[in-house]
mmCIF file of C-alpha atoms in Angstrom:
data_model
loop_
_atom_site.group_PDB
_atom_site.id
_atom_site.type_symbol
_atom_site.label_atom_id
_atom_site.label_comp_id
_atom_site.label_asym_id
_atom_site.label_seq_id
_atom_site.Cartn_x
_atom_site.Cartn_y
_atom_site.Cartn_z
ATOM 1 C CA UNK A 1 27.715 159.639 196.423
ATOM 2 C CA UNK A 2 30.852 157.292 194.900
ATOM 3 C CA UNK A 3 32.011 154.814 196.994
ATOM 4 C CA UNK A 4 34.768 156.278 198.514
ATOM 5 C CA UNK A 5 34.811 159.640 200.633
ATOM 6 C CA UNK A 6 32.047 158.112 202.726
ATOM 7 C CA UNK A 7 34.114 154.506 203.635
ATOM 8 C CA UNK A 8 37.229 156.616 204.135
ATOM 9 C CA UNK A 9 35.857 158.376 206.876
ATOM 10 C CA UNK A 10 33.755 155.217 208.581
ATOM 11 C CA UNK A 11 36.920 153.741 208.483
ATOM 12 C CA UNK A 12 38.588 156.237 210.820
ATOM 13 C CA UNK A 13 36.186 157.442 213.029
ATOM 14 C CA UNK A 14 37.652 157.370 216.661
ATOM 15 C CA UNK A 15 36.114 154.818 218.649
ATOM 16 C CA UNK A 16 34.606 156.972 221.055
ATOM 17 C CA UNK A 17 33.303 159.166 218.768
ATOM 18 C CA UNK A 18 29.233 158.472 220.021
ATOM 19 C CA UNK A 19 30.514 159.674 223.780
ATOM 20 C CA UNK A 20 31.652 162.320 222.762
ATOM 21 C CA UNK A 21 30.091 165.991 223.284
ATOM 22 C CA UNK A 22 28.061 167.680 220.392
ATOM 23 C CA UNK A 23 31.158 169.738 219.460
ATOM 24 C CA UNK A 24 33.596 168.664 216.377
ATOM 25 C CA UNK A 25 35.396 171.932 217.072
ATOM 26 C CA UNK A 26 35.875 173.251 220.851
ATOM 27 C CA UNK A 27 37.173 176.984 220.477
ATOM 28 C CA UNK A 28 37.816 178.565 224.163
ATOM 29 C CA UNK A 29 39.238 182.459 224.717
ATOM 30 C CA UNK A 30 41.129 182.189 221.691
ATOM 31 C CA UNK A 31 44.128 184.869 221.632
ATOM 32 C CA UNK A 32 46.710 186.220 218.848
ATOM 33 C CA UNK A 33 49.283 188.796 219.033
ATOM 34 C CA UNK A 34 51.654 188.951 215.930
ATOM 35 C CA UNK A 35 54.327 190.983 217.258
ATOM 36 C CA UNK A 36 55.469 194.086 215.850
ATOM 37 C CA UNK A 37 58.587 195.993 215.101
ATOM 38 C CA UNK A 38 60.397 199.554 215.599
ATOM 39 C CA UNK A 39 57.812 200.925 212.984
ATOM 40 C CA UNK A 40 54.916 198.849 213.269
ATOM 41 C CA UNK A 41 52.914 198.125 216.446
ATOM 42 C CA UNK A 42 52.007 194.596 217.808
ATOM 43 C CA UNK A 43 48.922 193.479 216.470
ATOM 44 C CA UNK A 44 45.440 192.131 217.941
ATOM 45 C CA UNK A 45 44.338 189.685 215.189
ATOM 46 C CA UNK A 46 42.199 187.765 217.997
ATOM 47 C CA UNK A 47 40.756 189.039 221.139
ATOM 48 C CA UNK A 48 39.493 185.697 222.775
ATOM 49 C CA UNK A 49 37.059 184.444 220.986
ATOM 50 C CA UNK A 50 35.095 181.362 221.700
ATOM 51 C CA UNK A 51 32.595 179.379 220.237
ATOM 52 C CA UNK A 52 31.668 175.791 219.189
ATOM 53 C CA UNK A 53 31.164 174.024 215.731
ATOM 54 C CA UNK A 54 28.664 171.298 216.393
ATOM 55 C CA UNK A 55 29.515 167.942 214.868
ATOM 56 C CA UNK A 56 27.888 166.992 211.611
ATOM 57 C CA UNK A 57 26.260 170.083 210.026
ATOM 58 C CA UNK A 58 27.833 172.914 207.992
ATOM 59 C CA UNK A 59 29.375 175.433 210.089
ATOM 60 C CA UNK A 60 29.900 179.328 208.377
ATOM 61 C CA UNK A 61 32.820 181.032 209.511
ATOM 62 C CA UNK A 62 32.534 184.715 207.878
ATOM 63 C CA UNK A 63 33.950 188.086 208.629
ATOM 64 C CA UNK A 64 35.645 190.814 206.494
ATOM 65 C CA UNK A 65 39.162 190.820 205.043
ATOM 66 C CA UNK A 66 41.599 190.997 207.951
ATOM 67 C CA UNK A 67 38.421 189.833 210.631
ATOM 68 C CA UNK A 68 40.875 186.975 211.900
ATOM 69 C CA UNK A 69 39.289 183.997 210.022
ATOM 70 C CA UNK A 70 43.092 183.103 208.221
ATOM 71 C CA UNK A 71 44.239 183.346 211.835
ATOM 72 C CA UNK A 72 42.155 180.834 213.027
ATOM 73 C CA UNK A 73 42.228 178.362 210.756
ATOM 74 C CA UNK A 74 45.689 178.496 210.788
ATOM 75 C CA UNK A 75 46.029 177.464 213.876
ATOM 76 C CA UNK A 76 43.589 174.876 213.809
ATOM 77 C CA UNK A 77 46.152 173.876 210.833
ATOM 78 C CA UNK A 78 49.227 173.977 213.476
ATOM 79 C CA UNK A 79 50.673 176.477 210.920
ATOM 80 C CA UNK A 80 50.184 179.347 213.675
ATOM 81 C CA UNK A 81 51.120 179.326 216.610
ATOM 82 C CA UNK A 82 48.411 180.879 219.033
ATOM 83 C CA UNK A 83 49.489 183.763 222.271
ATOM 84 C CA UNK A 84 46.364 182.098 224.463
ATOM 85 C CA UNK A 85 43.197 180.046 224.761
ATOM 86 C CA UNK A 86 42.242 176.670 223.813
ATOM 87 C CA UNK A 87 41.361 174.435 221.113
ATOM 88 C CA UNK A 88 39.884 171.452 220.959
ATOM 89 C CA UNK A 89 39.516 169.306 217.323
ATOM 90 C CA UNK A 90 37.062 166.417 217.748
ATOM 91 C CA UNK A 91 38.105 166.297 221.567
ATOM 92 C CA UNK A 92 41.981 166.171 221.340
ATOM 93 C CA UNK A 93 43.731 169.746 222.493
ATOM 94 C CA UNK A 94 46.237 171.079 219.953
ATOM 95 C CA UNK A 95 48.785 171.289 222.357
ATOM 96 C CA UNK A 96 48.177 168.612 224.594
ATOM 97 C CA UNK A 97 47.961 166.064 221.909
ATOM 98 C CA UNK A 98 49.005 167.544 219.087
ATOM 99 C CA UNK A 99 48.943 164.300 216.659
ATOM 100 C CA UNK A 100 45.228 163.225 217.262
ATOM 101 C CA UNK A 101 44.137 166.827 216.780
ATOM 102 C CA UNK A 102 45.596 166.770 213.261
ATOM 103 C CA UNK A 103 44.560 163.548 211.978
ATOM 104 C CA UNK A 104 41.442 164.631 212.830
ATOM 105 C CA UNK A 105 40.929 167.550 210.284
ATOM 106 C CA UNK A 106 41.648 168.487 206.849
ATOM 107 C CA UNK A 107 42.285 171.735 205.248
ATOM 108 C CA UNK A 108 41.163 173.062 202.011
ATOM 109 C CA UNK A 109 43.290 176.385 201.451
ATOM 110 C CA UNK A 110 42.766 179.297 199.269
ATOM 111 C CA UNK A 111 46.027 178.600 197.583
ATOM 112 C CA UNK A 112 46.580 175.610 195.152
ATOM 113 C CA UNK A 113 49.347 173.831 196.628
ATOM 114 C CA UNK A 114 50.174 170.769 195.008
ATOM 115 C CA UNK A 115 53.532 170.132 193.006
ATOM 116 C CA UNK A 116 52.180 170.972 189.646
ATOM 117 C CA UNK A 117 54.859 167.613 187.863
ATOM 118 C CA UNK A 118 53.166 165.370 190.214
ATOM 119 C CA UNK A 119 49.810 163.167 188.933
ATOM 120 C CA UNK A 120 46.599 163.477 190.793
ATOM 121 C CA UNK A 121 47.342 159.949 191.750
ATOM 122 C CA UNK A 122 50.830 160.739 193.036
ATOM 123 C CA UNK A 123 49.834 164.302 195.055
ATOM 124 C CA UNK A 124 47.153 161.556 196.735
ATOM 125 C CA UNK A 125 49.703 159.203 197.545
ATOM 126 C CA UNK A 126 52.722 161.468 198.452
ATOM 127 C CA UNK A 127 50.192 163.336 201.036
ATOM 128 C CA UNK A 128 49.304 159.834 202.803
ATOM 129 C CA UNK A 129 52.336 159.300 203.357
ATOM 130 C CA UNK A 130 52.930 162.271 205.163
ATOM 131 C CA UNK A 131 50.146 161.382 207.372
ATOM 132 C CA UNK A 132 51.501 157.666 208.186
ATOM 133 C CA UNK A 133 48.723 156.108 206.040
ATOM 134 C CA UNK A 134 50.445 152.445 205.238
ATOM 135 C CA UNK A 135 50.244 151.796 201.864
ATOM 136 C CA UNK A 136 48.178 149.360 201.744
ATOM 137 C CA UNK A 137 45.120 151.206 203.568
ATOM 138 C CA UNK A 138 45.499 154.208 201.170
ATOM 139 C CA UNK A 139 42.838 154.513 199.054
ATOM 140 C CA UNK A 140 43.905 157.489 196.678
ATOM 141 C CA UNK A 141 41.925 155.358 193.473
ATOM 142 C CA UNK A 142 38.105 155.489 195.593
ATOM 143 C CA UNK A 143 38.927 159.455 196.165
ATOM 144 C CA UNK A 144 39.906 160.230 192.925
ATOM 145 C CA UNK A 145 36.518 158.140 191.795
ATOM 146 C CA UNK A 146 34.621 160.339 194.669
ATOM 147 C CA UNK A 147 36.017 163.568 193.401
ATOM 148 C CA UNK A 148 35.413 162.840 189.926
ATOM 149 C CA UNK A 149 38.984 162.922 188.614
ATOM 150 C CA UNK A 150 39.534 159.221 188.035
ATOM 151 C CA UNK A 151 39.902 159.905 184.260
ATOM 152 C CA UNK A 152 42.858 162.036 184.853
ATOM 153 C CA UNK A 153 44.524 159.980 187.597
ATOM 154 C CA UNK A 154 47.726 160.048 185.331
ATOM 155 C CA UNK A 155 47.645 163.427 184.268
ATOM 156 C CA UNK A 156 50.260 166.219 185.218
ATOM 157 C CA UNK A 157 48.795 168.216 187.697
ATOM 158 C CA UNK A 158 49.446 170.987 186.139
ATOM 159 C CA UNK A 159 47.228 170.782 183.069
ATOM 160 C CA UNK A 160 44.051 170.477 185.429
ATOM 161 C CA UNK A 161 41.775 173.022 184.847
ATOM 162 C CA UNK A 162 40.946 175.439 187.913
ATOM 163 C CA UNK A 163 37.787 173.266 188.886
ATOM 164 C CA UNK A 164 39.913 170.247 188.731
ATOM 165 C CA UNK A 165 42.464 171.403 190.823
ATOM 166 C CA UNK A 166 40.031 172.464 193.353
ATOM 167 C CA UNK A 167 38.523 169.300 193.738
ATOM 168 C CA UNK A 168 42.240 167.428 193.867
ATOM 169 C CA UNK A 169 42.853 169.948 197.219
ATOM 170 C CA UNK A 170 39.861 168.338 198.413
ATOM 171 C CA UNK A 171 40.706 164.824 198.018
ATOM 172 C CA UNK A 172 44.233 165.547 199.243
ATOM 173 C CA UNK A 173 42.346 166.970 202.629
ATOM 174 C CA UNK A 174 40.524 163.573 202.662
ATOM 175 C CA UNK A 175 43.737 161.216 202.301
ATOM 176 C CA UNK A 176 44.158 160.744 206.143
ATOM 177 C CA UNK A 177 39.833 160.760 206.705
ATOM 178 C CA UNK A 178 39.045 163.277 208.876
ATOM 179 C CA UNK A 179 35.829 163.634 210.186
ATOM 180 C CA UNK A 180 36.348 167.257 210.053
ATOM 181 C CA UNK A 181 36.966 169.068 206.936
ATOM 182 C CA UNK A 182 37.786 173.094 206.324
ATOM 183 C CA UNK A 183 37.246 174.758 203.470
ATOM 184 C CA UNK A 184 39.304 178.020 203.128
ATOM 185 C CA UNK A 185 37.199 180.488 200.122
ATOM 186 C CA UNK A 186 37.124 177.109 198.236
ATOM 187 C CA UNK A 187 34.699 178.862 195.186
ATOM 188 C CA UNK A 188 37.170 181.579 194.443
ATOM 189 C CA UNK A 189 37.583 182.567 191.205
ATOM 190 C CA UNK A 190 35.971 179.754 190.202
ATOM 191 C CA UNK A 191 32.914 180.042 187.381
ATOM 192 C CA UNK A 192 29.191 179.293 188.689
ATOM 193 C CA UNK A 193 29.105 175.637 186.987
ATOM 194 C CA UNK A 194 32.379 174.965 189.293
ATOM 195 C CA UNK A 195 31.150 176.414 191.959
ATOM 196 C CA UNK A 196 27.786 173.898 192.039
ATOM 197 C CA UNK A 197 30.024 171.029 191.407
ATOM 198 C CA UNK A 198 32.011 171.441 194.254
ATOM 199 C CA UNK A 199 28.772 172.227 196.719
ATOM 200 C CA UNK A 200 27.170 169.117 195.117
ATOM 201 C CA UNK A 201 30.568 167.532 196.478
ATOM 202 C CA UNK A 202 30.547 168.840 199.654
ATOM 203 C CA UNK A 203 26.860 168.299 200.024
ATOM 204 C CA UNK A 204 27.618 164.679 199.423
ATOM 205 C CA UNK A 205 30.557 164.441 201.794
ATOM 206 C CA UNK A 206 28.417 166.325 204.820
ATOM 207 C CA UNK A 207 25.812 163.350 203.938
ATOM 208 C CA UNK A 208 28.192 160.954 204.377
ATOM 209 C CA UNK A 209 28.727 162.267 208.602
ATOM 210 C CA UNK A 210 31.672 164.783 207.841
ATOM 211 C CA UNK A 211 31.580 167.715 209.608
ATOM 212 C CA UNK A 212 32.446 170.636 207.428
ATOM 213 C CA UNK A 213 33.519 174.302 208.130
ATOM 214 C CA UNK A 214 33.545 176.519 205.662
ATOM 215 C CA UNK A 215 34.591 180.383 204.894
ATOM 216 C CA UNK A 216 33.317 182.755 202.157
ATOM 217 C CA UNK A 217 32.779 185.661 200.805
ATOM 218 C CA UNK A 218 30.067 184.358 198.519
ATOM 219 C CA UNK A 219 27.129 185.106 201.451
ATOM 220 C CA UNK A 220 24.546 183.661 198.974
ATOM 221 C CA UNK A 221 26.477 180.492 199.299
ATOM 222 C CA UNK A 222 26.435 180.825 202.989
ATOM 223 C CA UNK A 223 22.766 181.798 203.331
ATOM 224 C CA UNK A 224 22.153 178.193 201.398
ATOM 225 C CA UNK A 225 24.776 176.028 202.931
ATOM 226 C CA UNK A 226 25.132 176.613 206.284
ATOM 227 C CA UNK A 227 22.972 175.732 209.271
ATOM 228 C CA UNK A 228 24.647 177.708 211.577
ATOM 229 C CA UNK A 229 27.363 180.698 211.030
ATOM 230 C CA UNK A 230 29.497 182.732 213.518
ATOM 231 C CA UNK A 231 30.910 185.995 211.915
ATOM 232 C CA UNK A 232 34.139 187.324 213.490
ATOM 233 C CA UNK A 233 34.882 191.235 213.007
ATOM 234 C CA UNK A 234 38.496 192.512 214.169
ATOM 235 C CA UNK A 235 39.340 189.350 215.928
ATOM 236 C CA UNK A 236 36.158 189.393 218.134
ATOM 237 C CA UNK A 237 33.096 186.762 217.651
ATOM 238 C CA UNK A 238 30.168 189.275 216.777
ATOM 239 C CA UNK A 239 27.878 186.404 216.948
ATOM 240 C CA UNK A 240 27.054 182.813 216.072
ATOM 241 C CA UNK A 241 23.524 181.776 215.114
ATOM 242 C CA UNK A 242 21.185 178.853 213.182
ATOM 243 C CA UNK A 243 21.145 180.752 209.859
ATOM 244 C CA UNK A 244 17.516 181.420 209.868
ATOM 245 C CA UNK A 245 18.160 182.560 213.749
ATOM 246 C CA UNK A 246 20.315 185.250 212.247
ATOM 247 C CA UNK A 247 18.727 186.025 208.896
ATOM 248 C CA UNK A 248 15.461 186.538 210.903
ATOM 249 C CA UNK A 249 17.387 189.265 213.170
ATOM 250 C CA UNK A 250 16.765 191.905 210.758
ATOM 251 C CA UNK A 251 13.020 192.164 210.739
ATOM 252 C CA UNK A 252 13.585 194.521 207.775
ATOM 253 C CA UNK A 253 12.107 194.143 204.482
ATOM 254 C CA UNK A 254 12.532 196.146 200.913
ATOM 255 C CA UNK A 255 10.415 197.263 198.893
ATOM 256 C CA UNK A 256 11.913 198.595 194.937
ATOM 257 C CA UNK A 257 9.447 201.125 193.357
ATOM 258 C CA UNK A 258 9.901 202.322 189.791
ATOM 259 C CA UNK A 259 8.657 206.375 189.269
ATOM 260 C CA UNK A 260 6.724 207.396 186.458
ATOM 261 C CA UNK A 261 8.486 210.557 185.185
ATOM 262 C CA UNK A 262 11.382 212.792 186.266
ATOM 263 C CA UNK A 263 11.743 212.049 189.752
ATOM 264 C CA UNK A 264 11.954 214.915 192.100
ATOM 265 C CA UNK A 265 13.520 214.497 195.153
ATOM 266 C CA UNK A 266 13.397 211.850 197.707
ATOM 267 C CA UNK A 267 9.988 210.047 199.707
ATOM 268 C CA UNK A 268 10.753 210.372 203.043
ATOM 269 C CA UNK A 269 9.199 209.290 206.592
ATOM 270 C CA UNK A 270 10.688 208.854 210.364
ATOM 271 C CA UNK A 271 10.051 204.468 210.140
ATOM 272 C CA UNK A 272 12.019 204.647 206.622
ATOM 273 C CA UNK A 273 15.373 202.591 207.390
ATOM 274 C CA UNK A 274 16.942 203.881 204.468
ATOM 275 C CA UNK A 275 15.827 205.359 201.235
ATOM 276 C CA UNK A 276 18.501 205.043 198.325
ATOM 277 C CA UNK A 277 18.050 205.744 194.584
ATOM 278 C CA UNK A 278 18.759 202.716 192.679
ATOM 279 C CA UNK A 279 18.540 203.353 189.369
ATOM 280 C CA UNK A 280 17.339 206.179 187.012
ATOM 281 C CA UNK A 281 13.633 205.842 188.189
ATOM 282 C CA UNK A 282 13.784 203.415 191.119
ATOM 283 C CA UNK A 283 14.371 203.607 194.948
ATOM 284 C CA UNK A 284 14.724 200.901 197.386
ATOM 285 C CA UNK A 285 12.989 201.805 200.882
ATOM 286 C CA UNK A 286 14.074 199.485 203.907
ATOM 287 C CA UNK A 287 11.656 199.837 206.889
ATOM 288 C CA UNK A 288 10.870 197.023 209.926
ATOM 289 C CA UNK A 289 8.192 194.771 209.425
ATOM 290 C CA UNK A 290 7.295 195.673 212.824
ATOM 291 C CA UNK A 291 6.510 199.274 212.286
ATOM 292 C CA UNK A 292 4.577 199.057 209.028
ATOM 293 C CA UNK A 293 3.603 197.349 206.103
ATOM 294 C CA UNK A 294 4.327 197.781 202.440
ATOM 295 C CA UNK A 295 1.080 199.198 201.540
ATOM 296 C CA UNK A 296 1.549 201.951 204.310
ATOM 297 C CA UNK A 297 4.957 202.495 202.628
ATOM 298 C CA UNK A 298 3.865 202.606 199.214
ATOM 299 C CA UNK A 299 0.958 205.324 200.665
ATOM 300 C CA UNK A 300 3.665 207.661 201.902
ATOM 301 C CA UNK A 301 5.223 207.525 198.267
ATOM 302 C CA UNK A 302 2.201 208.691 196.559
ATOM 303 C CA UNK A 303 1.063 210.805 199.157
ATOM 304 C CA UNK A 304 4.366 212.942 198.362
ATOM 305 C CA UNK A 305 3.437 213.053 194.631
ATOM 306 C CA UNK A 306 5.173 209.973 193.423
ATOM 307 C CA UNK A 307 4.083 208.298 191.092
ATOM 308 C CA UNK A 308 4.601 204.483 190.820
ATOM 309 C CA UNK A 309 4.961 202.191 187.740
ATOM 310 C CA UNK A 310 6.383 199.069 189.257
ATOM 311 C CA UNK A 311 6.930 197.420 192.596
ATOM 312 C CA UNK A 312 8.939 194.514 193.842
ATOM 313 C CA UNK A 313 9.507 193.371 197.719
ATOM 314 C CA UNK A 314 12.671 191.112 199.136
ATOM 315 C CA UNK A 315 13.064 190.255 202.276
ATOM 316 C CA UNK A 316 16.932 191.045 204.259
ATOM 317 C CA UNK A 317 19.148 188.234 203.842
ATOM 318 C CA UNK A 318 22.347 187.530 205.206
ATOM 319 C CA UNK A 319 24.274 189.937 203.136
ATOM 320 C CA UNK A 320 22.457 192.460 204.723
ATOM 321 C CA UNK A 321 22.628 191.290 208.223
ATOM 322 C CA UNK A 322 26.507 190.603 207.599
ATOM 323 C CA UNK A 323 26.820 195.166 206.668
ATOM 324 C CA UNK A 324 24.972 195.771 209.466
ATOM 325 C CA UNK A 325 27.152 193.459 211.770
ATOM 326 C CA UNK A 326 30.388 194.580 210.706
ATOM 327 C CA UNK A 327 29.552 198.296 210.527
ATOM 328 C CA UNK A 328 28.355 198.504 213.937
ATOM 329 C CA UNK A 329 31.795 196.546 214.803
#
């Protein structure tokens, strides 16, 4: 990586950092009520949750629109205040000591927010100074290098291109160098070449000992990223997993077969998990691993007069785990 991200955070690492406990993010029977009105009830956005991101990997926070994820990281932010539980950012309470806890993180938000007459440069430099970074140890020139925006360190932030800004919210995040960075749907609306930049940045930054958390709806991303993922459902944890832990939960596999001729119908058995039509002439058949195997399934199509042209197997991935999760929630 460019010198830069990487010295910024060596350079502020607390100096008990090695004693501390495996967790960069404590969360303990987390509660919020937003309260309601005359014509609107109170409402439940989180039921206690708790859970811990470890320190150093790439943690997936996921859950559906409205699951509580904005909530919670707006709290973490100290833009929310929460109605009970804990919170703990590398080992400093947001209430307790509310100063440490925020040094300690940065937030990438869904929303560009950056005034747009300001130059990359200045947005850097204006935002360390909110965080009490003495001018002399900011170091706004080695992020914009590290982000990749050193050639437009002059330019009105308003002529950036979408990618661009994306990656300036990033730096700004960095200014203060926390060892704990969260990144709020950071690839949307953003093309696919964008979107492997800024992975290829946060890849870089995560090598570099910063602990990143990250929420998406992009569950490919996800699958690939992260090492470990919780996925919150109406404001309640419905479960946190190593990736492959969870991916592996489904035991399911799919198999896509392509009829010869008009097709007729449905094939159909008792250890079929689901049988959908999926295109003109094709079906997808989901069954467990554990019950039978695709030749056995393939048998019970042609046994009920089928006839096959073309077949192609995938195992479930997280996309599928994530429907069946939230469904059953």
């Amino acid at each position: 990586m460019r010198r830069g991200t990487g010295a910024l955070l060596a350079a502020r690492l607390p100096a008990n950092a090695a004693a501390m406990s495996d967790a960069a993010i404590e969360i303990r029977d987390l509660a919020k009520v937003y309260a309601g009105d005359r014509s609107t009830p109170p409402k439940e956005a989180l039921k206690g949750i708790s859970f811990d991101v470890p320190t150093g990997g790439v943690f997936g926070l996921l859950g559906p629109n409205g699951a509580g994820k904005s909530t919670l990281i707006n709290i973490m932010a100290g833009l929310v205040t929460k109605t009970g539980g804990t919170v703990k950012i590398w080992g400093h309470d947001i209430d307790e000591d509310h100063r440490n806890a925020k040094l300690n993180i940065g937030i990438v938000p869904q929303e560009i927010v950056f005034d747009p007459f300001f130059t990359p440069f200045e947005v850097l430099e204006n935002q360390g100074g909110f965080y009490g970074v003495a001018k002399a140890l900011r170091r706004s020139e080695e992020l914009l290098r590290a982000v990749r925006l050193e050639d437009k360190r002059n330019a009105y932030a308003r002529t950036l291109s979408g990618g661009m800004k994306r990656r300036l919210l990033i730096a700004k995040a960095m200014v203060h160098s926390p060892p704990i960075l969260v990144l709020d749907e950071p690839t949307a609306g953003v093309d696919v070449e964008l979107r492997k930049q800024l992975w290829e940045l946060v890849g870089e930054m995560n090598a570099e000992g910063v602990t990143v958390v990250l929420t998406t709806h992009y569950l490919e991303e996800a699958e690939q990223l992260c090492e470990r993922i919780a996925i919150i459902n109406h404001g309640e944890l419905v479960t946190n997993k190593p990736t492959r832990e969870l991916v592996g939960m489904m035991g399911e596999k799919i198999v896509a077969v392509t009829i010869e001729g008009d097709m007729a119908g449905m094939p159909s058995d008792p250890r079929f998990r689901k049988c959908e039509k999926a295109g003109e002439n094709q079906i997808e058949i989901t069954y467990d691993k554990s019950e039978m195997t695709a030749g056995q399934v393939l048998a019970k199509v042609q046994e009920q007069g089928f006839t096959i042209a073309d077949v192609t197997t995938r195992e479930a991935d997280l996309e599928d785990v994530f429907v069946q999760l939230t469904q059953a929630g």
